[in-house]
Short mmCIF file of C-alpha atoms in Angstrom, two decimals:
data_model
loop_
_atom_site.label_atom_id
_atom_site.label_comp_id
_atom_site.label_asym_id
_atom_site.label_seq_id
_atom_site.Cartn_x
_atom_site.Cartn_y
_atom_site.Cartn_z
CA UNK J 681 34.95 -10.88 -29.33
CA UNK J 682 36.82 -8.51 -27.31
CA UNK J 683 36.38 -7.78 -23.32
CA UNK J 684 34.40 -4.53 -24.06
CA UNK J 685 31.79 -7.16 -25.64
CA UNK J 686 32.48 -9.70 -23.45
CA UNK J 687 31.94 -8.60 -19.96
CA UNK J 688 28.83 -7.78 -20.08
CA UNK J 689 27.88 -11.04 -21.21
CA UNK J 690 29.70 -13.17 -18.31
CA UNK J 691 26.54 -13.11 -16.06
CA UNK J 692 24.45 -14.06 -18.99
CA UNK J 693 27.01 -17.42 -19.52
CA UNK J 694 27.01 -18.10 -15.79
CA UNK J 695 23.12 -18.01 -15.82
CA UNK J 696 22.84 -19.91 -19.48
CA UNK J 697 20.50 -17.22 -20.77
CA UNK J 698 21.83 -16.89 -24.18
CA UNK J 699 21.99 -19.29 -26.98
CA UNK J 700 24.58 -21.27 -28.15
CA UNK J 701 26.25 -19.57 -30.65
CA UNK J 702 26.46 -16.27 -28.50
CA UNK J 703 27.38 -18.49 -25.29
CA UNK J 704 30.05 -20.27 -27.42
CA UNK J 705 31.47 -16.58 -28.12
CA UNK J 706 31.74 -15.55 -24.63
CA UNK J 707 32.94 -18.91 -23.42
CA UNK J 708 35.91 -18.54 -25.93
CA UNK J 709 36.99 -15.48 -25.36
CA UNK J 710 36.49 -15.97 -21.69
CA UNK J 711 38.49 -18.99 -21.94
CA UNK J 712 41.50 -16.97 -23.52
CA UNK J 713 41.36 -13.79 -21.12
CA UNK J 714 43.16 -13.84 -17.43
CA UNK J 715 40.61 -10.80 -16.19
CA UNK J 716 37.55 -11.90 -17.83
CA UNK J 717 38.25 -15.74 -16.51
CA UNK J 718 38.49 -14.23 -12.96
CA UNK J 719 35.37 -12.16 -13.47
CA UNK J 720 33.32 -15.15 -14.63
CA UNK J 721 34.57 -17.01 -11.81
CA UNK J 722 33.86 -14.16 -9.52
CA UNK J 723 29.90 -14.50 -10.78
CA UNK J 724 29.77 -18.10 -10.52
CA UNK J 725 30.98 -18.06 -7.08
CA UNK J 726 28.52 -16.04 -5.93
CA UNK J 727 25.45 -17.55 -7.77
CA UNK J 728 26.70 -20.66 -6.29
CA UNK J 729 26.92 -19.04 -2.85
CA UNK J 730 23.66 -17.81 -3.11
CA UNK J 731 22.20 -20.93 -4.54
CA UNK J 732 23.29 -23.10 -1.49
CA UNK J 733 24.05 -20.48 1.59
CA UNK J 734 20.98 -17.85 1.20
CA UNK J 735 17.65 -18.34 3.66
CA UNK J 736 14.71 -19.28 1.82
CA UNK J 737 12.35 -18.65 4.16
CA UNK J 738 8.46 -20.16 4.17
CA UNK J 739 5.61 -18.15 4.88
CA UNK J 740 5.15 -19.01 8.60
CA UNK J 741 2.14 -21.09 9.85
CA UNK J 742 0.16 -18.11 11.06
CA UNK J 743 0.40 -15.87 8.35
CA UNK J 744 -0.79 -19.08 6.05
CA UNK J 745 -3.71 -19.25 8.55
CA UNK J 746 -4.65 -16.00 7.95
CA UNK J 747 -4.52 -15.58 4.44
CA UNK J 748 -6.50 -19.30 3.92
CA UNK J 749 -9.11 -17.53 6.01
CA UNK J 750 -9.27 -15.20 3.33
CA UNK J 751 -9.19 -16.36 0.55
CA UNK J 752 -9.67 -20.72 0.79
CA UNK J 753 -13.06 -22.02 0.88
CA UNK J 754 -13.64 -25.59 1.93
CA UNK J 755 -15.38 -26.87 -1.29
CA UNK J 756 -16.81 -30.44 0.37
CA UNK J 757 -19.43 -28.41 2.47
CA UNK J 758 -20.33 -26.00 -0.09
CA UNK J 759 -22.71 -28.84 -1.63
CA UNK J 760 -24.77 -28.75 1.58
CA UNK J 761 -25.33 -25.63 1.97
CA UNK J 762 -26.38 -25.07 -1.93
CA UNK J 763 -29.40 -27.52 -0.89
CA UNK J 764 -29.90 -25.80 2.23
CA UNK J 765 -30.20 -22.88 0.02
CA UNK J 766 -32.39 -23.96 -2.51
CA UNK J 767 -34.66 -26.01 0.36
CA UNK J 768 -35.08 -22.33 2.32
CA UNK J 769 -36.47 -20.59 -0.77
CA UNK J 770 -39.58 -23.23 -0.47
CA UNK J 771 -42.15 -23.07 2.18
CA UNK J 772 -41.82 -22.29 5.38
CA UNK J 773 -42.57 -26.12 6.52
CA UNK J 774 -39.61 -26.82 4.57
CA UNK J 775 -37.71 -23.95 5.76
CA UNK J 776 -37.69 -25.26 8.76
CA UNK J 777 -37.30 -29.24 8.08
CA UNK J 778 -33.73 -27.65 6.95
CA UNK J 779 -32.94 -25.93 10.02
CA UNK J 780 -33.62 -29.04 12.06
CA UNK J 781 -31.27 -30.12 9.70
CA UNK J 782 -28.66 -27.47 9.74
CA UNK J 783 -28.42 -28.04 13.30
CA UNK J 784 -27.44 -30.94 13.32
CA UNK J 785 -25.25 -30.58 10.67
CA UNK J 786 -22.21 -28.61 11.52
CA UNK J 787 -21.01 -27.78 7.93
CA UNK J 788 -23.79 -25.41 7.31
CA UNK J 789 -22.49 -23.23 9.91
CA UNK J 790 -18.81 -23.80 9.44
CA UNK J 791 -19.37 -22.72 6.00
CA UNK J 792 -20.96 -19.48 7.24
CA UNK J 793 -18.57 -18.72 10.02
CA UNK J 794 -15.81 -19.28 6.99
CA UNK J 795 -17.73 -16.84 5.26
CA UNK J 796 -17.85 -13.88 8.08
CA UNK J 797 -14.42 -14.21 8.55
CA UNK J 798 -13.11 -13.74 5.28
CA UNK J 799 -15.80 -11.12 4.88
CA UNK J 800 -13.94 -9.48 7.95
CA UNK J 801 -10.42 -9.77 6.61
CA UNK J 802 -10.95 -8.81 3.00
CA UNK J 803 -12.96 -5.41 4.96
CA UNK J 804 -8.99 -4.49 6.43
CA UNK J 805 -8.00 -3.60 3.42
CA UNK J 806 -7.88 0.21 3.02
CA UNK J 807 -10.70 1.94 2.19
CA UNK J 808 -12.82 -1.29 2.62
CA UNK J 809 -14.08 -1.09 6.53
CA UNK J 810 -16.60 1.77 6.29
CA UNK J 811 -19.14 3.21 3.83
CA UNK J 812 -19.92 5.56 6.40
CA UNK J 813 -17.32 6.76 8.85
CA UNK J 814 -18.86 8.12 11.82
CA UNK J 815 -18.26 7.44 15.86
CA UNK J 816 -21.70 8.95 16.01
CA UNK J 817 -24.43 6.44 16.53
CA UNK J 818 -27.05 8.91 15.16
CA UNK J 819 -25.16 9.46 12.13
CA UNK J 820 -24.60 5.23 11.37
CA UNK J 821 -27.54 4.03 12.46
CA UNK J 822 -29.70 5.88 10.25
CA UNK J 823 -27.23 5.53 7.03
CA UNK J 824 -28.69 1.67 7.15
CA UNK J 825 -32.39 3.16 6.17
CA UNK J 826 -33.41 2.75 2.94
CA UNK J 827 -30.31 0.25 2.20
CA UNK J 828 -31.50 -2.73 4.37
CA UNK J 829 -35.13 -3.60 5.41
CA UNK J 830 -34.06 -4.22 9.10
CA UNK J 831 -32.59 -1.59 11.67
CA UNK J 832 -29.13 -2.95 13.34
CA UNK J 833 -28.74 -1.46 16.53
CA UNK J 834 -25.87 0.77 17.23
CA UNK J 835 -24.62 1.44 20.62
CA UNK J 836 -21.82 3.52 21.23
CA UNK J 837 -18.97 1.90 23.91
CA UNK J 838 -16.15 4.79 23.36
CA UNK J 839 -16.05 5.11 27.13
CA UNK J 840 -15.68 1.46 27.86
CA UNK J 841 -12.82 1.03 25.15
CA UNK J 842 -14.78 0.14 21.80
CA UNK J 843 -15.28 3.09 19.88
CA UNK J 844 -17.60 3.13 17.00
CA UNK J 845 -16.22 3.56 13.70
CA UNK J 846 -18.75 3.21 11.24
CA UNK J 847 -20.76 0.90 9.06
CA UNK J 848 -21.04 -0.41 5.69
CA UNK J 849 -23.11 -3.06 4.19
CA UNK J 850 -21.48 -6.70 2.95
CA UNK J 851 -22.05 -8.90 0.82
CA UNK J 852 -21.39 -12.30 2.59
CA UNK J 853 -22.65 -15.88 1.26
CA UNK J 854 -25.30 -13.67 -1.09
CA UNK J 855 -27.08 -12.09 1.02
CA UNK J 856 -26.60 -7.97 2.22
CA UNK J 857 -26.32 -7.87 5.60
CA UNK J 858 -25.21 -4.93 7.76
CA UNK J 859 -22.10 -4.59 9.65
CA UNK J 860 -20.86 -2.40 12.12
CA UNK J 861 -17.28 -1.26 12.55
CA UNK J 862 -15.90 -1.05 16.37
CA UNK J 863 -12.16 -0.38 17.42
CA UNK J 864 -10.71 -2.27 20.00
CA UNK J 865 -6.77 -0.52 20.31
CA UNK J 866 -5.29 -1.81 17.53
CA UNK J 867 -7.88 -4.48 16.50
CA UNK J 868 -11.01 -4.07 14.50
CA UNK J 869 -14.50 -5.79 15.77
CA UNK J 870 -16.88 -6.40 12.66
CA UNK J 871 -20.42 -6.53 14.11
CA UNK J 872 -22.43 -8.56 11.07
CA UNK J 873 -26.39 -8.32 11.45
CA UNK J 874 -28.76 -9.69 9.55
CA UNK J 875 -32.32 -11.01 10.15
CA UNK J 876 -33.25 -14.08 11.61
CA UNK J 877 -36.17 -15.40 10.00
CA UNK J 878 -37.12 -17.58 12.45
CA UNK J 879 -37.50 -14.88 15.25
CA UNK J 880 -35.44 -17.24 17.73
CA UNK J 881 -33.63 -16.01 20.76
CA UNK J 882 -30.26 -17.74 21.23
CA UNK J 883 -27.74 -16.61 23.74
CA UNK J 884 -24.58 -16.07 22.63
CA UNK J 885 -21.81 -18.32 21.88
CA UNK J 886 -18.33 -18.58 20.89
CA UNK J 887 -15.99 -20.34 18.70
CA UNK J 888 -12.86 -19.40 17.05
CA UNK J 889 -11.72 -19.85 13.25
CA UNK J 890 -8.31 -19.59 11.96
CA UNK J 891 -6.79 -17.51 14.44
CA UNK J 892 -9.97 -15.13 14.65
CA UNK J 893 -13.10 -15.08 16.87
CA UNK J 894 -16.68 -14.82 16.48
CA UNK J 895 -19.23 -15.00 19.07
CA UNK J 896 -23.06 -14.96 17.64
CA UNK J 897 -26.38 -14.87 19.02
CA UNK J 898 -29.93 -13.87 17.96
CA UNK J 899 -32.96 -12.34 19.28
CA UNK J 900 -35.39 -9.36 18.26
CA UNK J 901 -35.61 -10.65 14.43
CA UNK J 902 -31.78 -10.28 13.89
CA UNK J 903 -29.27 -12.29 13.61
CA UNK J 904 -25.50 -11.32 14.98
CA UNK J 905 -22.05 -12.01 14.34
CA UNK J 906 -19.48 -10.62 16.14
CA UNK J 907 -15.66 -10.84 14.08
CA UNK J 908 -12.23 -10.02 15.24
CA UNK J 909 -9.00 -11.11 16.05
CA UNK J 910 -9.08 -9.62 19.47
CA UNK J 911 -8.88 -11.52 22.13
CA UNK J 912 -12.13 -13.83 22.89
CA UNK J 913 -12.55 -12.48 26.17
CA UNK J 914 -12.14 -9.12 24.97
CA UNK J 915 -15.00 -10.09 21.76
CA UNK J 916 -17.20 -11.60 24.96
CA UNK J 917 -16.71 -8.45 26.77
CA UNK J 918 -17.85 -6.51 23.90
CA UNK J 919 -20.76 -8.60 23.25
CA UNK J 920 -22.12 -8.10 26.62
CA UNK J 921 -21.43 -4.24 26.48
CA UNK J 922 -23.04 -3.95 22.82
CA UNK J 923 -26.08 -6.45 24.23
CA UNK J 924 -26.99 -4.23 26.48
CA UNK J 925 -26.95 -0.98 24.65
CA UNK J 926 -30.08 0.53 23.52
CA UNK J 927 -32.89 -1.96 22.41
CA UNK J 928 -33.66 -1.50 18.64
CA UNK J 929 -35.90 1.01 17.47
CA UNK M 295 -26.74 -17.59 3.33
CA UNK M 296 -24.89 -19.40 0.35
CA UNK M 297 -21.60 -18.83 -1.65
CA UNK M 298 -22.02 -17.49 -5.10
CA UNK M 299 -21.25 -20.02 -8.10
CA UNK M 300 -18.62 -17.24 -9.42
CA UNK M 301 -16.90 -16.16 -6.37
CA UNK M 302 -16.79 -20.00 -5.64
CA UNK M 303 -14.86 -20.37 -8.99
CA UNK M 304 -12.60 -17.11 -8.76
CA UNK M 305 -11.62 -18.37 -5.48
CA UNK M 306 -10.64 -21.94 -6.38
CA UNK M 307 -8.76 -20.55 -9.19
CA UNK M 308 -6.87 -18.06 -6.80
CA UNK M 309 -6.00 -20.84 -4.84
CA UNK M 310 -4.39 -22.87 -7.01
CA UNK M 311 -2.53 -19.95 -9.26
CA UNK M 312 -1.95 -17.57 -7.06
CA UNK M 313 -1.95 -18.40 -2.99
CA UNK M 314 0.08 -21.45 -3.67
CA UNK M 315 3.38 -18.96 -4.19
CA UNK M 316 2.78 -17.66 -0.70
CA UNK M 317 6.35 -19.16 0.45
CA UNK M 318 7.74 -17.13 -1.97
CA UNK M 319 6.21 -14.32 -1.29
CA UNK M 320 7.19 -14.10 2.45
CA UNK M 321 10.47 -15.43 1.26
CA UNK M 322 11.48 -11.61 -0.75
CA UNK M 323 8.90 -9.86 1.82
CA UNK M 324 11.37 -10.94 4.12
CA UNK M 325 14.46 -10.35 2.41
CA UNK M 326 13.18 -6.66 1.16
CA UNK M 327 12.38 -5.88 4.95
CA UNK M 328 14.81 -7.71 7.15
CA UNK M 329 11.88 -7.64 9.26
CA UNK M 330 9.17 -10.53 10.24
CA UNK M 331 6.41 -8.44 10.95
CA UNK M 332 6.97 -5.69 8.39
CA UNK M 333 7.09 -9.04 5.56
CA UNK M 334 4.29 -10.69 7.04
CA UNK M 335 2.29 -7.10 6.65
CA UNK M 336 3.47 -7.17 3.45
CA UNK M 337 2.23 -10.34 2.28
CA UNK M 338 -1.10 -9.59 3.48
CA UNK M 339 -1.66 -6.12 1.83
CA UNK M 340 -0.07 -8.01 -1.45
CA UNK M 341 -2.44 -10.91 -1.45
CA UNK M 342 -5.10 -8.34 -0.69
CA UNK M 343 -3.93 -6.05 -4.25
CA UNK M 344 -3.97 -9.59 -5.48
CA UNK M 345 -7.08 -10.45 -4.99
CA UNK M 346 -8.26 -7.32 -6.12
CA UNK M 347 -6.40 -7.41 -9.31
CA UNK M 348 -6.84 -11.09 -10.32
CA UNK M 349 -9.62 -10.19 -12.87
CA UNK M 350 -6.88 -8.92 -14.82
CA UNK M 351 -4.60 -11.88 -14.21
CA UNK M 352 -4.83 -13.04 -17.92
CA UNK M 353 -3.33 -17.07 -16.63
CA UNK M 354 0.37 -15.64 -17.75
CA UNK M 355 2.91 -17.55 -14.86
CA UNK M 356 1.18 -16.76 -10.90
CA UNK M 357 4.82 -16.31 -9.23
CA UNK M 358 6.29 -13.45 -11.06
CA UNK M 359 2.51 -12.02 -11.56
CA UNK M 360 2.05 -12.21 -7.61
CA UNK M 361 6.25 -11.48 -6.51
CA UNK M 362 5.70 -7.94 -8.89
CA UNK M 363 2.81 -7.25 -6.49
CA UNK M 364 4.72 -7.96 -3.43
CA UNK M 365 7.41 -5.95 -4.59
CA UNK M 366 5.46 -2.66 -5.12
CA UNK M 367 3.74 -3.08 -2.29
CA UNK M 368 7.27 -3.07 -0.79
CA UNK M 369 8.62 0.05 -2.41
CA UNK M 370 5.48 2.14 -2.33
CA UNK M 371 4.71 1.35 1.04
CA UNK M 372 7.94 1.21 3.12
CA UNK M 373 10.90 2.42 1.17
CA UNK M 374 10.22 4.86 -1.89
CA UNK M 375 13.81 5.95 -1.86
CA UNK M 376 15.12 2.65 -2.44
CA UNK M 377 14.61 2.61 -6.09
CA UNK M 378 15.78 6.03 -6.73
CA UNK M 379 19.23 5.33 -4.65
CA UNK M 380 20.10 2.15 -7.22
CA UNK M 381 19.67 3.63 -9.81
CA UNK M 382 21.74 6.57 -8.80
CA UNK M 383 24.42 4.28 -7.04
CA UNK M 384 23.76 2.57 -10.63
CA UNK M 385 24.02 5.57 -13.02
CA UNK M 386 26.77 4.82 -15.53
CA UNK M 387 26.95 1.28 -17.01
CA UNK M 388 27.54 -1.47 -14.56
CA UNK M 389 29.87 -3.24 -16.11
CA UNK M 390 32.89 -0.92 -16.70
CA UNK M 391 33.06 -0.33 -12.72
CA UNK M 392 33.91 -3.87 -12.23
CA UNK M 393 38.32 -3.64 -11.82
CA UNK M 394 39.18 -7.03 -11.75
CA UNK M 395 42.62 -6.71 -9.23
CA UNK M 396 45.44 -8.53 -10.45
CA UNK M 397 45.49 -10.68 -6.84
CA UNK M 398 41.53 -10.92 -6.53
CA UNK M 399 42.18 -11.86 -2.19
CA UNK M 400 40.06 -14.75 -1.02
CA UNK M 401 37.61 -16.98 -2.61
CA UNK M 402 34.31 -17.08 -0.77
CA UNK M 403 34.00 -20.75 -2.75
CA UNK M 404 35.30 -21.86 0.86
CA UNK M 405 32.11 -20.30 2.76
CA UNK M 406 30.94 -23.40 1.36
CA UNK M 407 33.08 -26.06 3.89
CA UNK M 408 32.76 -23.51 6.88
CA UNK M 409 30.70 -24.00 9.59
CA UNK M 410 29.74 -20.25 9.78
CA UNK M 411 29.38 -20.32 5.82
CA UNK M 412 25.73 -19.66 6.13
CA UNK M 413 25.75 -16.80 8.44
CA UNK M 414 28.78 -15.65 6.45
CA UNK M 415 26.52 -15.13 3.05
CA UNK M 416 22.99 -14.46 5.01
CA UNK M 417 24.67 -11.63 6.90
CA UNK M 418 26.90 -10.00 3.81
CA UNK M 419 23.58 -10.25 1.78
CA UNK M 420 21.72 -8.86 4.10
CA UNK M 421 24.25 -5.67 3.65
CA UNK M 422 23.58 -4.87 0.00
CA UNK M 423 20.98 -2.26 -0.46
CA UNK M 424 17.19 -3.57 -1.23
CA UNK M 425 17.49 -3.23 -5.15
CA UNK M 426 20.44 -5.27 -5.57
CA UNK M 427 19.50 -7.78 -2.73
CA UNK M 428 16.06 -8.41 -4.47
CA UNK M 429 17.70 -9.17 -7.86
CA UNK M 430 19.90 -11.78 -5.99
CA UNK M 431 16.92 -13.36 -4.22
CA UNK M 432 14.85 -13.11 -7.57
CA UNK M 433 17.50 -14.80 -9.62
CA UNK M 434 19.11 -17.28 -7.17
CA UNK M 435 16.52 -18.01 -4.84
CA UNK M 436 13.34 -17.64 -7.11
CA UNK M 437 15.27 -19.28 -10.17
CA UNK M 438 13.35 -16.61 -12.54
CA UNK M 439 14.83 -16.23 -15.95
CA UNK M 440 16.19 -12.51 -16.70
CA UNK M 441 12.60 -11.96 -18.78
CA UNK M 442 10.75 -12.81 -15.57
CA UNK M 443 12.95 -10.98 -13.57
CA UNK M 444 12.30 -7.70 -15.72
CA UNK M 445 8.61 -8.02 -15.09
CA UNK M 446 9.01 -8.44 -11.85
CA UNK M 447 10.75 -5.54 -11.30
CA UNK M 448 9.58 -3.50 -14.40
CA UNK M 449 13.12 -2.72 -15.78
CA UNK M 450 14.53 -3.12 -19.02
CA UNK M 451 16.48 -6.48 -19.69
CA UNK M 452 19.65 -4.54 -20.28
CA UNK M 453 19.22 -3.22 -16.43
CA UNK M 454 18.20 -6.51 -15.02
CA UNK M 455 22.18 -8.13 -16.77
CA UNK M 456 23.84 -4.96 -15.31
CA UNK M 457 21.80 -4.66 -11.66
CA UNK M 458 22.33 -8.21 -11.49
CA UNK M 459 26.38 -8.16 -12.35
CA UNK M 460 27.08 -5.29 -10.02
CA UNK M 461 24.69 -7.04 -7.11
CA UNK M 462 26.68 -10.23 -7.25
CA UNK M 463 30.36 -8.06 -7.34
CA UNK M 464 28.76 -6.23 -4.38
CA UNK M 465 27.94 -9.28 -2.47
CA UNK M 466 31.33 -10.72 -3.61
CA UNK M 467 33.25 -7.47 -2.10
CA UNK M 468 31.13 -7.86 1.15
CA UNK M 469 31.95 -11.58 1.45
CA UNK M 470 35.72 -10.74 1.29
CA UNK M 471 35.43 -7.99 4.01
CA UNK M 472 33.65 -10.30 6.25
CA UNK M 473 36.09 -13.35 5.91
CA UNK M 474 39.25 -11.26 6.20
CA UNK M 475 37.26 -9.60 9.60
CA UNK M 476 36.82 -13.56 10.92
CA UNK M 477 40.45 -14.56 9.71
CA UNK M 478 39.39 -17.23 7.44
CA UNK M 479 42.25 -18.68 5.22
CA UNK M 480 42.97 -17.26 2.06
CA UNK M 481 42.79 -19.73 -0.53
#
């Protein structure tokens, strides 16, 4: 073997990714030439370097946060809520026997906040937030007709800093549900709506979940769900605002 | 409202194959960008194309599967010209560039003893251009065998030996600058 053939194969010795006859080649001609001695040691240096000098840096605590939001479930509740599920297709009775239940159970709802908010980061992705784009509230509110059996209200809040984007429907713990797409600067505010069986009216209330916020509340049939990694003052402020809009038709 | 059996399952198994390499994934997010929030950006959209994509994730090795898709996401979305400038700082075979000097000047082997060692290598790899900094991080870092590393990048094994020679002669050179700017010793 000459250098032409050799020196191409140095890095391939240094990183032991040929066999042994080949290595054995290299390594003996390497082992008889000045230059290509220096130039395998040059490579070897520098993997070593690299090997014990260079950063290796972790994903930081936040950013693992945020994508277990998205993409973890916790399987140890998911068994209650598969009863829950199966007890709320029966009767009514039953129906609610479970929610006395799920109240004072806190998976249930863990499960479904879990659920929201990876529903609401997997809808950043691009071209995922709206099926219709529109900051006109007569132009989303009636794309939800015909696609869901219920009428989410849309108000629009442009003026006091929460511009309407759009809608689109989800798909969150198997069930449709509507949700409406608000801008707060640089955030996004998923409004989930759904109905509420029950018909209950429950002031709103906060909680946050992996570095995101929802506030919720029900009344009028629906059911709401308020998502976004805005600031919880800033979600409670929007709440209030969005409460107050126009009652639904 | 209830979690489907199936997107139960497809999540568990994302878990454990493919969200478990997230430290390397911020790890050449990081080292492609220079840049904490540009990486962490990164990592997000890539776990998103992930997700997306894992249908087609046939159980072949997560890491290299998942660093490819951090990688494009890198080049498509932030740099397009990077590619195009190795391969043009790259165009004739990588090897015959290499002139060994008859007095080579000083080892970097003694970055290892310095106190400043770290900095030393961090800083002169952090120099190189994004093509031959990713090979480095790719082959020392990730420990990925050249086949690996060709999938990762999607070049042909002959190009991953070559990129990989000239990226460690680069990061050699740039080590040697930097030491004779700090006056260490020549050894």
């Amino acid at each position: 073997m000459n250098c032409a053939e050799a020196r191409p194969l140095v890095g391939a010795l240094v990183d032991g990714e040929m066999d042994a006859v080949q290595s054995a080649e290299v390594l003996r001609h390497v082992v008889d030439c000045a230059a290509c001695a220096r130039l395998y040691e040059r490579q070897r240096v520098v993997s070593l370097l690299m090997r014990e000098q260079a950063d290796y840096q972790a994903a930081p605590p936040a950013l693992v946060q945020r994508l277990e939001a998205a993409y973890v479930q916790r399987p140890r509740r998911r068994t209650w809520l598969w009863t829950s599920a199966v007890l709320s297709a029966a009767a009514t009775v039953l129906f609610a026997l479970a929610l006395g239940l799920y109240l004072s159970v806190p998976s249930a709802e863990d499960q479904l906040a879990q659920e929201l908010v990876s529903a609401h980061v997997r809808s950043l992705q691009p071209g995922h937030l709206e099926d219709v784009a529109s900051t006109d509230q007569h132009t989303v509110k009636p794309w939800f007709n015909g696609r869901v059996d219920f009428a989410p209200p849309v108000t629009e809040l442009t003026a006091d800093g929460f511009p309407l984007l759009g809608g689109r429907l989800d798909y969150v713990g198997g069930q449709t549900v509507a949700a409406l797409v608000y801008g707060y600067r640089k955030h996004v505010i998923n409004v989930f709506v759904c109905p509420n069986r029950e018909n209950e009216t429950e002031e709103p209330e906060s909680r946050s979940l992996r570095g995101y916020n929802l506030v919720y509340w029900s009344r009028d049939g629906l059911e709401f769900w308020a998502v976004s990694d805005a600031a919880l003052p800033v979600l409670e402020d929007f709440v209030s605002l969005y409460r107050r809009g126009p009652p639904p038709a | 409202m209830t979690v489907t059996e199936s997107e139960h399952g497809k999540r568990q198994r994302f878990a454990t194959l493919i969200l478990v390499h997230r430290d390397a994934a911020f790890n050449l997010a990081l080292w492609l960008t220079k840049n904490r929030e540009d990486a962490e950006d990164i990592v997000q959209e890539a776990f998103l194309r992930a997700y997306k994509f894992f249908d087609g994730f046939r159980g072949e090795h997560g890491r290299p599967w998942l660093l490819k898709i951090v990688r494009n996401t890198y080049y498509t979305a932030y740099n397009k010209q990077a590619e195009q400038e190795a391969v043009s700082l790259h165009a004739e075979d990588g090897f015959g560039t290499v002139i060994e000097p008859e007095d080579p000047g000083p080892s970097p082997q003694s970055l290892l003893e310095q106190a400043d060692g770290r900095r030393l290598v961090n800083d002169a790899l952090g120099t190189l251009p994004p093509a031959f900094r990713e090979i480095l991080v790719l082959r020392e870092l990730e420990d990925l065998a050249y086949k690996d590393i060709a999938q990762v990048t999607g070049l042909p094994m002959g190009t991953v030996m070559s990129r990989l020679f000239r990226a460690r002669d680069m990061l050699h050179q740039a080590l040697q600058k930097s030491m004779r700017g700090t006056g260490h010793e020549l050894r």
